[in-house]
């Protein structure tokens, strides 16, 4: 069995999904950050609501990433809401 990915949620996302992190074994066919986010939204109504219309920012293994960044078992994927300034 392969290692799960760790998904970290920050700021408003953490509050909206109700947890700071979770571990998930990658389902077949989920190979990019964007595919993972779509899978999470499809599988959980709270996540779908939290992600809806939000321009999410990503990091994989603490490196800035985008929706096309590949992911592998054992990776750490961080999801951030857009940063606002004032």
Coordinates of N, CA and C in Angstrom, one line a residue:
X1 N 0.9 -1.2 0.0 CA 0.0 0.0 0.0 C 0.9 1.2 0.0
X2 N 0.6 2.2 -0.8 CA 1.4 3.4 -0.9 C 1.0 4.4 0.2
X3 N 1.9 5.3 0.5 CA 1.8 6.3 1.6 C 0.7 7.3 1.2
X4 N -0.2 7.7 2.1 CA -1.2 8.7 1.8 C -0.5 10.1 1.6
X5 N -1.3 11.0 0.9 CA -0.9 12.4 0.9 C -1.4 13.1 2.1
X6 N -0.7 14.1 2.5 CA -1.2 15.0 3.6 C -1.7 16.3 3.0
X7 N -2.9 16.6 3.4 CA -3.5 17.9 2.8 C -3.6 18.8 4.0
X8 N -3.1 20.0 3.8 CA -3.1 21.1 4.9 C -4.0 22.2 4.4
X9 N -4.9 22.6 5.3 CA -5.8 23.7 5.0 C -5.4 24.9 5.8
X10 N -5.4 26.1 5.2 CA -5.0 27.3 5.9 C -6.1 28.4 5.9
X11 N -6.0 29.2 7.0 CA -6.9 30.4 7.1 C -8.4 30.0 7.0
X12 N -9.1 30.7 6.1 CA -10.5 30.5 6.0 C -10.9 29.1 5.6
X13 N -10.0 28.5 4.8 CA -10.3 27.1 4.4 C -10.3 26.2 5.6
X14 N -9.4 26.4 6.5 CA -9.3 25.5 7.7 C -10.6 25.6 8.5
X15 N -11.1 26.8 8.6 CA -12.4 27.0 9.3 C -13.6 26.4 8.5
X16 N -13.6 26.6 7.2 CA -14.7 26.1 6.4 C -14.8 24.6 6.3
X17 N -13.6 23.9 6.3 CA -13.6 22.4 6.2 C -13.6 21.8 7.6
X18 N -13.3 22.5 8.6 CA -13.4 22.0 10.0 C -12.2 21.2 10.4
X19 N -11.1 21.3 9.7 CA -9.9 20.6 10.2 C -8.6 21.3 9.6
X20 N -7.5 21.2 10.3 CA -6.3 21.8 9.7 C -5.6 21.0 8.7
X21 N -5.8 19.6 8.8 CA -5.2 18.7 7.9 C -5.9 17.4 7.9
X22 N -5.6 16.6 6.8 CA -6.1 15.3 6.7 C -5.2 14.5 5.8
X23 N -5.3 13.2 6.0 CA -4.5 12.3 5.1 C -5.4 11.5 4.2
X24 N -5.0 11.3 3.0 CA -5.9 10.6 2.0 C -5.0 9.8 1.1
X25 N -5.4 8.5 0.9 CA -4.8 7.7 -0.1 C -5.3 8.2 -1.5
X26 N -4.4 8.4 -2.4 CA -4.7 9.0 -3.7 C -5.6 8.0 -4.5
X27 N -6.8 8.4 -4.9 CA -7.6 7.5 -5.7 C -7.0 7.4 -7.1
X28 N -7.3 6.3 -7.8 CA -6.8 6.1 -9.1 C -7.1 7.3 -10.0
X29 N -6.2 7.8 -10.8 CA -6.5 8.8 -11.7 C -6.2 10.2 -11.2
X30 N -5.9 10.3 -9.9 CA -5.7 11.7 -9.3 C -4.2 11.8 -9.3
X31 N -3.7 12.7 -10.2 CA -2.2 12.8 -10.3 C -1.7 14.2 -10.3
X32 N -2.6 15.2 -10.2 CA -2.3 16.6 -10.1 C -3.0 17.3 -8.9
X33 N -2.5 18.5 -8.6 CA -3.2 19.2 -7.5 C -4.6 19.6 -7.9
X34 N -4.8 20.0 -9.1 CA -6.1 20.3 -9.6 C -7.1 19.2 -9.5
X35 N -6.6 18.0 -9.9 CA -7.5 16.8 -9.9 C -7.8 16.4 -8.4
X36 N -6.9 16.6 -7.5 CA -7.1 16.4 -6.1 C -8.1 17.3 -5.6
X37 N -8.0 18.6 -5.9 CA -9.0 19.6 -5.4 C -10.4 19.3 -5.9
X38 N -10.5 18.9 -7.2 CA -11.8 18.6 -7.8 C -12.3 17.3 -7.1
X39 N -11.5 16.3 -6.8 CA -11.9 15.1 -6.1 C -12.4 15.5 -4.7
X40 N -11.7 16.3 -4.0 CA -12.1 16.7 -2.6 C -13.5 17.4 -2.7
X41 N -13.7 18.3 -3.6 CA -14.9 19.0 -3.7 C -16.1 18.1 -4.1
X42 N -15.8 17.1 -5.0 CA -16.9 16.2 -5.4 C -17.3 15.3 -4.2
X43 N -16.3 14.9 -3.4 CA -16.5 14.0 -2.3 C -17.1 14.6 -1.0
X44 N -17.0 15.9 -0.9 CA -17.4 16.5 0.4 C -18.1 17.8 0.2
X45 N -19.4 18.0 0.6 CA -20.1 19.2 0.4 C -19.5 20.4 1.1
X46 N -18.9 20.2 2.3 CA -18.3 21.3 3.0 C -17.1 21.9 2.2
X47 N -16.3 20.9 1.6 CA -15.2 21.4 0.8 C -15.6 22.0 -0.5
X48 N -16.7 21.5 -1.1 CA -17.2 22.1 -2.3 C -17.6 23.5 -2.1
X49 N -18.3 23.7 -1.0 CA -18.7 25.1 -0.6 C -17.5 26.0 -0.3
X50 N -16.5 25.4 0.4 CA -15.4 26.2 0.8 C -14.5 26.6 -0.5
X51 N -14.4 25.7 -1.4 CA -13.6 26.0 -2.6 C -14.3 26.8 -3.7
X52 N -15.6 26.8 -3.7 CA -16.4 27.4 -4.7 C -16.1 28.8 -5.0
X53 N -15.7 29.2 -6.2 CA -15.4 30.5 -6.6 C -14.1 31.1 -6.0
X54 N -13.4 30.3 -5.2 CA -12.2 30.8 -4.6 C -11.0 30.5 -5.5
X55 N -10.1 31.5 -5.7 CA -8.9 31.3 -6.4 C -7.8 30.8 -5.5
X56 N -7.8 29.4 -5.3 CA -7.0 28.8 -4.3 C -5.5 28.9 -4.8
X57 N -4.6 29.0 -3.8 CA -3.2 28.9 -4.0 C -2.7 27.6 -3.4
X58 N -1.6 27.0 -4.0 CA -1.2 25.7 -3.6 C 0.3 25.6 -3.3
X59 N 0.7 24.7 -2.5 CA 2.1 24.3 -2.4 C 2.2 22.8 -2.3
X60 N 3.2 22.2 -2.9 CA 3.5 20.8 -2.8 C 4.8 20.6 -2.2
X61 N 4.9 19.9 -1.1 CA 6.2 19.8 -0.3 C 6.9 21.1 -0.1
X62 N 6.1 22.1 0.3 CA 6.5 23.4 0.7 C 7.1 24.2 -0.5
X63 N 6.7 23.8 -1.7 CA 7.1 24.6 -2.9 C 5.9 25.1 -3.6
X64 N 5.9 26.4 -4.0 CA 4.7 26.9 -4.7 C 4.4 26.0 -5.9
X65 N 3.1 25.8 -6.1 CA 2.6 24.9 -7.1 C 1.4 25.5 -7.8
X66 N 0.9 24.9 -8.8 CA -0.3 25.3 -9.5 C -1.1 24.0 -9.7
X67 N -2.3 24.2 -10.3 CA -3.2 23.1 -10.5 C -2.6 21.9 -11.3
X68 N -1.7 22.2 -12.2 CA -1.1 21.2 -13.0 C 0.1 20.5 -12.4
X69 N 0.5 20.9 -11.2 CA 1.6 20.3 -10.5 C 1.3 18.8 -10.2
X70 N 2.2 17.9 -10.6 CA 2.0 16.5 -10.2 C 2.1 16.2 -8.7
X71 N 1.4 15.3 -8.2 CA 1.4 14.8 -6.9 C 1.6 13.3 -6.8
X72 N 2.3 12.9 -5.7 CA 2.6 11.5 -5.6 C 2.3 11.0 -4.2
X73 N 2.1 9.8 -3.9 CA 1.9 9.3 -2.5 C 3.0 9.8 -1.6
X74 N 2.7 10.2 -0.4 CA 3.7 10.8 0.5 C 3.8 12.3 0.4
X75 N 3.3 12.9 -0.6 CA 3.4 14.4 -0.7 C 2.6 15.1 0.3
X76 N 3.0 16.3 0.6 CA 2.2 17.2 1.4 C 1.7 18.3 0.5
X77 N 0.4 18.5 0.5 CA -0.3 19.5 -0.4 C -1.0 20.5 0.5
X78 N -0.6 21.7 0.4 CA -1.2 22.8 1.2 C -2.1 23.6 0.3
X79 N -3.3 24.0 0.8 CA -4.3 24.8 0.1 C -4.5 26.1 0.9
X80 N -4.4 27.2 0.2 CA -4.5 28.5 0.8 C -5.6 29.3 0.1
X81 N -6.3 30.1 0.8 CA -7.2 31.0 0.2 C -6.4 32.2 -0.4
X82 N -7.0 33.0 -1.3 CA -6.2 34.1 -1.8 C -5.9 35.1 -0.6
X83 N -4.8 35.7 -0.7 CA -4.3 36.7 0.4 C -4.9 38.0 0.0
X84 N -5.5 38.7 1.0 CA -5.9 40.0 0.8 C -5.1 41.0 1.7
X85 N -5.0 42.2 1.2 CA -4.2 43.2 2.0 C -5.1 44.4 2.3
X86 N -4.6 45.2 3.1 CA -5.4 46.4 3.4 C -4.7 47.6 3.7

